[in-house]
XYZ file of C-alpha atoms in Angstrom:
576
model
C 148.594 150.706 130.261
C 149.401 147.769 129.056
C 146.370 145.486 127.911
C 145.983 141.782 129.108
C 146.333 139.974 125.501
C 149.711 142.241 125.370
C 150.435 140.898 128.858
C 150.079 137.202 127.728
C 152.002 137.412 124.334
C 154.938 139.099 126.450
C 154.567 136.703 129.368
C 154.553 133.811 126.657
C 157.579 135.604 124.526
C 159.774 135.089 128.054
C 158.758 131.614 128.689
C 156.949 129.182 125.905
C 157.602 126.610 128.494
C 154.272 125.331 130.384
C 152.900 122.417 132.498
C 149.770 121.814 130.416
C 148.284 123.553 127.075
C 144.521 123.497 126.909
C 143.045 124.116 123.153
C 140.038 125.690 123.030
C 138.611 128.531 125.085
C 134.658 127.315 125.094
C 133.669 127.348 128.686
C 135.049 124.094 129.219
C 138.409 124.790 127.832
C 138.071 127.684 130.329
C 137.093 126.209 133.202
C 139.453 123.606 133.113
C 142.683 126.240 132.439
C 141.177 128.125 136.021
C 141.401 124.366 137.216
C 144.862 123.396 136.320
C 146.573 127.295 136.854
C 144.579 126.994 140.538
C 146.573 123.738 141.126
C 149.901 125.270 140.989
C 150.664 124.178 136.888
C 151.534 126.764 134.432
C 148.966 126.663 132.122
C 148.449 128.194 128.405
C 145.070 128.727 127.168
C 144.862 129.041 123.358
C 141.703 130.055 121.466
C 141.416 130.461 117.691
C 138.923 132.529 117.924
C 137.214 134.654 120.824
C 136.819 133.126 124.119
C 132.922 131.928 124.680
C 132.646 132.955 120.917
C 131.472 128.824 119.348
C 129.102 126.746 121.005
C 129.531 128.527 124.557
C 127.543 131.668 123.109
C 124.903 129.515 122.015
C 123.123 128.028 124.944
C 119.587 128.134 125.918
C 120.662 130.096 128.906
C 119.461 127.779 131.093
C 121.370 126.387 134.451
C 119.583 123.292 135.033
C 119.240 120.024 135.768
C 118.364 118.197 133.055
C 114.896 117.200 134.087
C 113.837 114.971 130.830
C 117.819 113.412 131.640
C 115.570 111.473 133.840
C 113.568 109.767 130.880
C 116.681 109.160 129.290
C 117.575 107.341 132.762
C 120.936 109.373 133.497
C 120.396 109.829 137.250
C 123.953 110.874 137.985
C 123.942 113.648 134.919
C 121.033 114.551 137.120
C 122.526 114.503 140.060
C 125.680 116.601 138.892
C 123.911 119.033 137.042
C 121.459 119.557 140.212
C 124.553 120.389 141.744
C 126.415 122.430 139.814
C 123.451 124.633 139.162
C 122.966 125.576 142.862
C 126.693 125.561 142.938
C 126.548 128.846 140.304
C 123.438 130.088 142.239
C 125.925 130.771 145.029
C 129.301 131.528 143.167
C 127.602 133.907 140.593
C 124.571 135.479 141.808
C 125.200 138.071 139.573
C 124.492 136.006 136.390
C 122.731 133.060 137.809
C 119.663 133.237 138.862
C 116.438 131.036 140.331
C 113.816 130.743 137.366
C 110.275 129.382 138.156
C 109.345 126.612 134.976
C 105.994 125.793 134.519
C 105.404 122.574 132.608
C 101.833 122.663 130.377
C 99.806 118.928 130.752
C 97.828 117.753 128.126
C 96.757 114.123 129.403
C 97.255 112.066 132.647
C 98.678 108.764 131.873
C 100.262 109.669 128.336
C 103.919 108.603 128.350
C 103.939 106.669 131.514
C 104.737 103.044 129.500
C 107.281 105.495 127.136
C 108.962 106.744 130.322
C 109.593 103.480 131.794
C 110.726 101.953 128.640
C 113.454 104.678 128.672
C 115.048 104.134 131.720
C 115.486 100.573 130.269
C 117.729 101.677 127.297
C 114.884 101.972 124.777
C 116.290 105.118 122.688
C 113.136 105.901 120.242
C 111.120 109.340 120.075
C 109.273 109.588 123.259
C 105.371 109.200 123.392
C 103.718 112.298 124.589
C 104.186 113.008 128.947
C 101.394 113.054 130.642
C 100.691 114.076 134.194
C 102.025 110.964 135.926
C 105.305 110.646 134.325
C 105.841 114.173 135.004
C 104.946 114.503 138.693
C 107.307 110.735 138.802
C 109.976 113.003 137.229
C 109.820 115.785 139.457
C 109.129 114.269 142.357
C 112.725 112.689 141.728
C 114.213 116.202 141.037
C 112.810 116.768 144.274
C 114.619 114.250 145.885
C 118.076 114.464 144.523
C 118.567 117.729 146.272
C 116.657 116.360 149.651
C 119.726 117.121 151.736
C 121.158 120.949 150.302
C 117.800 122.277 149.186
C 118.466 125.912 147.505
C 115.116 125.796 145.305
C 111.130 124.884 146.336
C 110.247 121.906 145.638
C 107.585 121.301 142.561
C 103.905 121.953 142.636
C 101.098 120.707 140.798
C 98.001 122.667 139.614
C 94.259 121.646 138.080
C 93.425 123.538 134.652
C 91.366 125.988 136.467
C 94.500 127.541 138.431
C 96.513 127.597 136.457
C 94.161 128.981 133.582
C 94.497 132.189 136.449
C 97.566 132.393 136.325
C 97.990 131.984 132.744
C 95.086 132.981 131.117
C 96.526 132.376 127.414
C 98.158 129.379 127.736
C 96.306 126.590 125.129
C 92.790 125.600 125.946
C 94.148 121.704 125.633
C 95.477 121.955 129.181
C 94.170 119.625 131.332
C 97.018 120.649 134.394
C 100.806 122.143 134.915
C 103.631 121.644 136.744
C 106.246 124.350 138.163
C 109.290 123.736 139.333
C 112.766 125.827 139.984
C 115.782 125.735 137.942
C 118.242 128.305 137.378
C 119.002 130.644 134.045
C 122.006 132.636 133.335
C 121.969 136.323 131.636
C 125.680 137.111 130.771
C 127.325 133.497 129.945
C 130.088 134.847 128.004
C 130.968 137.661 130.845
C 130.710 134.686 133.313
C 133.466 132.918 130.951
C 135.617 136.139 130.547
C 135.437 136.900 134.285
C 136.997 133.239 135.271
C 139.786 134.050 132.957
C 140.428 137.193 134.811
C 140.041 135.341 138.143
C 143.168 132.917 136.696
C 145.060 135.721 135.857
C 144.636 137.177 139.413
C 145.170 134.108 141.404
C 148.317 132.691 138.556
C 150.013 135.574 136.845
C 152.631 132.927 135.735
C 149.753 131.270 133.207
C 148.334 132.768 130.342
C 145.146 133.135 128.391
C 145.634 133.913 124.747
C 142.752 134.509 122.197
C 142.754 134.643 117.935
C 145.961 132.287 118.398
C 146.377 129.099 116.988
C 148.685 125.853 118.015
C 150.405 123.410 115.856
C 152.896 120.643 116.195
C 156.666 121.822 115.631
C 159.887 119.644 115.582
C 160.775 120.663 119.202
C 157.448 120.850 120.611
C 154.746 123.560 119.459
C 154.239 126.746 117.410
C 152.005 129.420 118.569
C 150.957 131.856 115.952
C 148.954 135.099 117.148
C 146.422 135.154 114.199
C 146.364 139.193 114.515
C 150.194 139.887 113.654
C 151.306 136.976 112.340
C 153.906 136.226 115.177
C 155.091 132.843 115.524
C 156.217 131.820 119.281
C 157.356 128.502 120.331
C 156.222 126.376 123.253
C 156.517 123.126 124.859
C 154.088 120.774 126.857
C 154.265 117.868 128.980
C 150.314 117.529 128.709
C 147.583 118.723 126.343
C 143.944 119.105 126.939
C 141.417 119.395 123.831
C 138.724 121.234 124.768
C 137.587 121.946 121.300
C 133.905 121.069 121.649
C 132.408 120.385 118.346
C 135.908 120.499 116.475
C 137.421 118.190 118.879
C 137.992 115.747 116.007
C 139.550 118.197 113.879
C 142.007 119.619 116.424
C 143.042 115.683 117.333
C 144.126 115.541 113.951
C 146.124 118.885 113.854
C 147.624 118.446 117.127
C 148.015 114.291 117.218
C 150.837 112.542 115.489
C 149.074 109.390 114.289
C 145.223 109.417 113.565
C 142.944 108.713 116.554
C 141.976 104.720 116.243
C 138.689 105.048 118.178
C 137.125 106.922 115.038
C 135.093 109.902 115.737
C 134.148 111.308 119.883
C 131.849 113.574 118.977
C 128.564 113.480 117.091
C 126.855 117.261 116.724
C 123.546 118.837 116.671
C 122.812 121.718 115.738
C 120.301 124.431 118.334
C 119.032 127.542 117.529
C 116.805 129.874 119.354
C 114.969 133.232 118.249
C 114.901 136.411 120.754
C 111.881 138.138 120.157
C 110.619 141.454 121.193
C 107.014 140.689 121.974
C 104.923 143.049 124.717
C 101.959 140.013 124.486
C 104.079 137.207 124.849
C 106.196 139.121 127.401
C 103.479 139.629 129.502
C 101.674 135.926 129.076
C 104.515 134.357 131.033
C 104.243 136.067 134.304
C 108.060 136.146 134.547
C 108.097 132.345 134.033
C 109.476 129.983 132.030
C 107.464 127.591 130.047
C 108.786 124.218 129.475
C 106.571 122.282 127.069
C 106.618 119.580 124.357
C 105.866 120.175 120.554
C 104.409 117.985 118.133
C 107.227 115.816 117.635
C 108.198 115.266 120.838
C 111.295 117.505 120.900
C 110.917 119.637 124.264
C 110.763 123.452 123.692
C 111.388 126.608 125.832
C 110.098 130.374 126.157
C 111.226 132.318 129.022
C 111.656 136.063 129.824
C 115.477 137.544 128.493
C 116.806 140.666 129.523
C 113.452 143.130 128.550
C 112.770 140.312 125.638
C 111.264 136.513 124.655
C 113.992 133.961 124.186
C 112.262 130.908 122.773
C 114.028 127.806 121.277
C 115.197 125.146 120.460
C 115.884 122.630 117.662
C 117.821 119.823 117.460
C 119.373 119.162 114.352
C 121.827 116.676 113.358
C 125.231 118.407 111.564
C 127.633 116.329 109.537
C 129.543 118.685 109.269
C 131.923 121.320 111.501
C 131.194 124.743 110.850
C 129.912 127.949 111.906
C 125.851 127.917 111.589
C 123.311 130.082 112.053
C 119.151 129.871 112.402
C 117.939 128.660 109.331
C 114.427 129.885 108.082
C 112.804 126.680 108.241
C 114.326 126.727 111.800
C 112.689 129.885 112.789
C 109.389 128.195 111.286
C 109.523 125.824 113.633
C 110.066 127.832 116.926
C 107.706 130.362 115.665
C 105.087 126.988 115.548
C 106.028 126.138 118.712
C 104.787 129.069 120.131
C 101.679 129.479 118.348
C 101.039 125.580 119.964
C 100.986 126.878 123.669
C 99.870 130.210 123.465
C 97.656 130.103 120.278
C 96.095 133.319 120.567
C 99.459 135.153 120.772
C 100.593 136.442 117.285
C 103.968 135.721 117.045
C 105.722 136.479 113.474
C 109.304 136.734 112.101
C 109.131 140.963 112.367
C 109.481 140.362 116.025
C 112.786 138.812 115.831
C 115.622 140.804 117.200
C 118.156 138.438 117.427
C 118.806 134.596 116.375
C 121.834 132.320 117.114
C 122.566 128.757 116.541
C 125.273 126.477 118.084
C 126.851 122.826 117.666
C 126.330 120.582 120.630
C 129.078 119.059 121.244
C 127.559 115.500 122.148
C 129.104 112.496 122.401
C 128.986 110.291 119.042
C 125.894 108.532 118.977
C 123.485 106.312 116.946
C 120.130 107.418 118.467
C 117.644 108.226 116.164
C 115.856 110.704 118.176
C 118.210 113.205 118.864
C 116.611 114.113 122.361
C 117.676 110.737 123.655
C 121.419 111.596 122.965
C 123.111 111.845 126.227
C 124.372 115.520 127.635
C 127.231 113.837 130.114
C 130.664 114.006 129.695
C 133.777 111.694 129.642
C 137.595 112.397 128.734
C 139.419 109.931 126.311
C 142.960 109.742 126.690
C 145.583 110.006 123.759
C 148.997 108.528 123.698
C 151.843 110.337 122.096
C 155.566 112.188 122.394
C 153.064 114.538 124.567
C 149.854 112.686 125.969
C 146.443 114.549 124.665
C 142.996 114.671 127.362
C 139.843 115.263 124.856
C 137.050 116.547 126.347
C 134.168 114.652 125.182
C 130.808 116.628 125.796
C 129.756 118.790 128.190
C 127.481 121.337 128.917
C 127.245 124.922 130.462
C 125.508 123.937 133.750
C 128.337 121.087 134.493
C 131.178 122.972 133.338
C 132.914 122.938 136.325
C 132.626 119.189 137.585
C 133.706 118.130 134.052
C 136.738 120.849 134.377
C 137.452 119.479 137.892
C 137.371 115.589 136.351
C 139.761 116.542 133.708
C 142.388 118.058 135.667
C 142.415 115.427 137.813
C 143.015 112.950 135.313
C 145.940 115.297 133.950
C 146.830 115.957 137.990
C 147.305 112.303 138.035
C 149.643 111.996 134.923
C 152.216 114.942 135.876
C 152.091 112.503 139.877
C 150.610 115.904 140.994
C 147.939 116.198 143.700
C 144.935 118.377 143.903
C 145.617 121.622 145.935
C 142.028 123.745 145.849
C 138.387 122.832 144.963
C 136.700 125.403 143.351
C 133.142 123.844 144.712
C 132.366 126.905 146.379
C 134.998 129.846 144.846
C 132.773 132.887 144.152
C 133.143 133.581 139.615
C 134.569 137.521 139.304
C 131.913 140.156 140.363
C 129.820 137.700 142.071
C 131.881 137.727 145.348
C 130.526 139.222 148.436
C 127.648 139.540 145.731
C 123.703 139.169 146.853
C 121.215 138.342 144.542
C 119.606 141.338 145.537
C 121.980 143.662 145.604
C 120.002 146.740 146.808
C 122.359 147.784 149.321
C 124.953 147.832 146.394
C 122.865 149.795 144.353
C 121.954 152.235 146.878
C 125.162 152.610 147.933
C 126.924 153.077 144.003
C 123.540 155.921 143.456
C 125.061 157.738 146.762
C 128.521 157.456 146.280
C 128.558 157.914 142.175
C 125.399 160.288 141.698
C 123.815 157.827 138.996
C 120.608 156.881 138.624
C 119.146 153.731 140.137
C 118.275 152.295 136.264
C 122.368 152.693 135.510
C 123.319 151.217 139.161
C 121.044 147.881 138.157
C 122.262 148.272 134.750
C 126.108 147.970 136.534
C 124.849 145.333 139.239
C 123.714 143.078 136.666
C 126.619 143.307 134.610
C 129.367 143.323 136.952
C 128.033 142.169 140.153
C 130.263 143.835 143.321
C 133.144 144.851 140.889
C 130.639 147.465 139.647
C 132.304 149.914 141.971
C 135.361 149.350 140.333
C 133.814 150.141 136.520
C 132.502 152.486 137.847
C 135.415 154.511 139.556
C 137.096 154.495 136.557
C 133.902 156.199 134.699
C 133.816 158.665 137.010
C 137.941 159.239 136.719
C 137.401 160.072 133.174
C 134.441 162.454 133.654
C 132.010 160.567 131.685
C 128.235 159.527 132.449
C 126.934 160.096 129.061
C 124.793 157.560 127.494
C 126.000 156.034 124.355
C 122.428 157.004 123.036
C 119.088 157.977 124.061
C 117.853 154.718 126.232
C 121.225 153.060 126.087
C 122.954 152.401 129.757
C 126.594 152.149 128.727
C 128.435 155.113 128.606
C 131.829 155.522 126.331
C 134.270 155.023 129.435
C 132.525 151.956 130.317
C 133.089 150.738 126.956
C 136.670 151.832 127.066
C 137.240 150.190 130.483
C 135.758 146.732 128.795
C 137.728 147.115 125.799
C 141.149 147.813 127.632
C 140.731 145.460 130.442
C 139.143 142.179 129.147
C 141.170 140.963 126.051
C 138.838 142.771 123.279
C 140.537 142.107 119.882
C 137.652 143.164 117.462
C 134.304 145.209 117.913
C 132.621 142.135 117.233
C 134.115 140.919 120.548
C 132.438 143.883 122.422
C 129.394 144.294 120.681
C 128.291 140.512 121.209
C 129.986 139.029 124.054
C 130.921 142.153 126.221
C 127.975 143.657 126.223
C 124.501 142.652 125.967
C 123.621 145.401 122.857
C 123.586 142.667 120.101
C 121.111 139.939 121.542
C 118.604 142.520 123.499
C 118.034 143.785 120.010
C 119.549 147.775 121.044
C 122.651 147.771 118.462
C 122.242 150.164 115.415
C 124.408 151.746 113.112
C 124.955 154.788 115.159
C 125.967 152.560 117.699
C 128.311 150.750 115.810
C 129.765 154.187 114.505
C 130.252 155.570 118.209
C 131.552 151.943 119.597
C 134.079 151.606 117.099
C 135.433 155.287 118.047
C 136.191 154.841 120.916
C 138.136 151.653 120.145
C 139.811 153.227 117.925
C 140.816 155.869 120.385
C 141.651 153.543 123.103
C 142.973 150.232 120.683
C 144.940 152.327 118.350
C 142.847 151.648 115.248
C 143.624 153.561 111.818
C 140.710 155.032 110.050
C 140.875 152.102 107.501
C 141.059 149.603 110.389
C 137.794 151.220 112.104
C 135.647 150.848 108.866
C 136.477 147.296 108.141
C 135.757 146.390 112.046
C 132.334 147.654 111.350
C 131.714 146.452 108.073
C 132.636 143.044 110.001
C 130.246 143.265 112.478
C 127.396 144.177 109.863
C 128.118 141.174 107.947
C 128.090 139.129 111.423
C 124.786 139.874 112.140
C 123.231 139.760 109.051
C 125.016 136.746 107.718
C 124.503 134.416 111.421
C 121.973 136.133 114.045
C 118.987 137.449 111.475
C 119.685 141.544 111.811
C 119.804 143.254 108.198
C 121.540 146.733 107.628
C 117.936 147.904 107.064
C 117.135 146.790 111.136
C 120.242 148.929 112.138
C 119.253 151.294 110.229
C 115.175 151.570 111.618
C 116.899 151.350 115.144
C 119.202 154.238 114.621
C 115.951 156.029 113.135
C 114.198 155.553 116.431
C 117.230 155.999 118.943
C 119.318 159.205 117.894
C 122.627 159.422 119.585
C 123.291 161.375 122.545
C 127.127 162.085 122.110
C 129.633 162.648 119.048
């Protein structure tokens, strides 16, 4: 069987020829390609890397609506995000899901004078909120979805309650706030799947990873960055949707510099997952949303058996890959220690770390909180015109995908054909958020266990069946390793069916094994055999994959050989 990346390079070997080339498969780059190839256009996705492998694996795993937007006074961010959020709630069920934020308060009137100031234009580091300009701020939440309601509205609480519910939650409390907004478990499987829902509904475009564009004297050169091959292509449009290298790829893909000077202006986020029973346990399956000492907002919320707790907000000057830096992981750790003081938290309970650039657009603020999270696209004249995506983030990836094809819609004199307001994302149609009939129905019909059906469920929403059929086909319903879920078909089925180039692309964005803190060397070992079997891998081939994926996590998400190593020690493999 064929694979798909072997299906694109031959589809794009037959015909270099396309409507519009977007650069840069980020979730926006995505989401905009599923917009375009939905419209009728042939449309080339090229990513230099993985797809959702930069700033799209980064996020805070949130799908919100931006409720301290408000303070910045960006009512229609709000309004979008708002949204889009309960537009995901519905399309992927699977992935998205309600989560219940509880916001700590220290003082009542704190902020209020800040808070007005801000929706004014005043873009300094904002004075402590206090109860007032909180319950103002979600009382407007409230009211933005009045009419399509998918979420309760917010609900205030005295010390004493929610002291009950909360029992370790700082002393300094004087109330808290909860309200609904939305988190995400699997956003890099939500990116793959919309790729494989373009593929489905537009054979004729094509999604190509570890490739690279440049300008040619007829048009464009497409190298595949795994052979070596060279493949030429022509445009009428391109769309950057480069995120934080958007600048960069302007100048690599642009025949004259950009006059405007610099779109985007980074910072930097990084966030710790932490396996920690106490902590675990203190949030009641909540989220809390609270402020640290310098203002800077902070989250800690329940992740897939683990803590995720973040973030910081760090000016880059320059474009590169990053990772959590230990001063960084200081200051989360702090955070922490702030709201639920009598909570040890320490660096031995980090599993995983990650860090991402925001791609924001440029900016003078000196507070980087007040930096707005909207989006815009900037137009580029040339031989071929060039759309640049200027911001973004995950929760409004689709409205900003939707506003840049129609800008590019309107330069080919095309019209719109679908809105994807309401198309179900992959395994998440005919999907509940539920899904116990599902899972019933996989236990009966497959003879696994109801841990492995939710394991499936969550993972692959109603195509589950279909992972699971071919599992089942090949006789296998062996664990990877004592306590793991996936089994070797199932990793064979994700490697031959959803572009995998490298075990890196398996181990951190296929699966979930990297940031729940279960990969190990032993896993690595058993992973990378059966790509091997099913990729054609040579011996020599195999090794360095894994020596790759060592150096990965050690160098840029905080796990040593030594923590492979103690995991393998305490989870001995099941199978050869």
């Amino acid at each position: 069987m064929r694979s798909p990346r072997d299906t694109s390079l031959a589809s794009l070997s037959a015909n270099g020829s396309f409507d519009v080339v977007v650069v840069g498969g980020g979730i926006n780059g995505i989401g905009v390609y599923r917009e375009l190839a939905l419209q009728g256009l042939r449309v080339l996705l090229v990513e230099r890397g993985d797809f959702c492998s930069g700033c799209s694996a980064a996020p805070s795993r949130m799908i919100h609506g931006g409720l301290r937007y408000l303070e910045n006074g960006e009512f229609d961010l709000v309004r979008e995000s708002l949204a889009e959020r309960d537009a995901l709630l519905r399309n992927a069920p699977h992935f998205v899901r309600p989560l219940a934020t509880t916001v700590p308060v220290t003082s009542m009137f704190s902020g209020t004078l800040n808070a007005m100031m801000s929706f004014i234009g005043r873009s300094g580091k904002p004075a402590s909120r206090g109860a007032l300009p909180i319950k103002l701020g979600l009382s407007l939440y409230d009211w933005v979805t009045r009419k399509r309601r998918a979420l309760p509205r917010h609900q205030f609480r005295g010390a004493k309650a929610t002291k009950a519910i909360w029992p370790q939650l700082t002393d300094d409390l004087r109330y808290s706030a909860t309200y609904y907004d939305a988190w995400i478990s699997h956003p890099e499987r939500l990116g793959m799947e919309l790729v494989q829902d373009t593929a489905q509904a537009s054979p004729t475009s094509v999604a190509l990873n570890y490739a690279e564009l440049s300008p040619a004297a007829d048009g464009y050169q497409l190298a595949d960055l795994r052979s070596g091959e060279t493949l030429p292509v022509t445009t009428k449009v391109l769309v950057n949707a480069t995120g934080a290298w958007l600048d960069e790829t302007i100048g690599q893909l642009a025949p004259s510099p950009n006059s405007s000077g610099r779109l985007v202006s980074g910072t930097k986020g990084s966030h710790l997952i932490l396996d920690n029973a106490d902590l675990l346990q203190a949030l009641n399956g909540q989220m809390i949303y609270f402020e640290n000492d310098d203002g800077r907002i902070c989250i800690v919320f329940p992740y897939l058996g683990n803590v995720l707790a973040g973030s910081t907000d760090i000016r880059v000057e320059q474009t590169k890959r990053v990772r959590c830096e230990p001063e960084e992981r200081g200051y989360i750790l702090a955070s922490l220690r702030r709201v639920f003081p009598d909570i040890a938290v320490s660096p031995a309970q980090i599993v995983f770390s990650y860090s991402g650039i925001r791609p924001l657009p440029k900016s003078d603020h000196d507070f980087t909180g007040r930096i707005s999270r909207g989006h815009h696209t900037m137009r580029l004249a040339g031989p071929v015109p060039q759309f640049c995506m200027v911001g973004g983030k995950w929760t409004t990836f689709r409205a900003f995908a939707e506003q840049t094809a129609d800008e590019v819609l309107k330069e080919l004199g095309q019209s719109r054909k679908t809105d994807t307001r309401d198309v179900a994302i992959g395994g998440g149609a005919g999907f509940t958020s539920g899904a116990d009939d599902l899972q019933q129905e996989l236990c009966r019909d497959f003879a696994i266990t109801s841990t492995r059906a939710l394991h499936l469920t969550a993972h692959y929403g109603s195509n589950s069946r279909t992972v699971l059929a071919y599992c089942a086909a090949r006789g296998d319903d062996h664990p990877l390793a004592s306590g793991c879920l996936y089994t070797a078909a199932e990793i064979a089925f994700l490697a031959t069916r959803e572009h995998v180039v490298t075990l890196a692309d398996l181990v951190m964005r296929r699966t979930d094994l990297a940031i729940t803190g279960q990969i190990s060397t032993a896993l690595i070992t058993r992973i990378a055999a059966v790509l091997a079997a099913e990729l054609g891998w040579t011996q020599e081939h195999t090794l360095s994959e894994q020596q790759a994926l060592m150096d990965d996590l050690r160098d840029f998400h905080g796990v040593s050989l030594d923590m492979l190593q103690q995991r393998t020690d305490k989870r001995i493999p099941t199978c050869a």
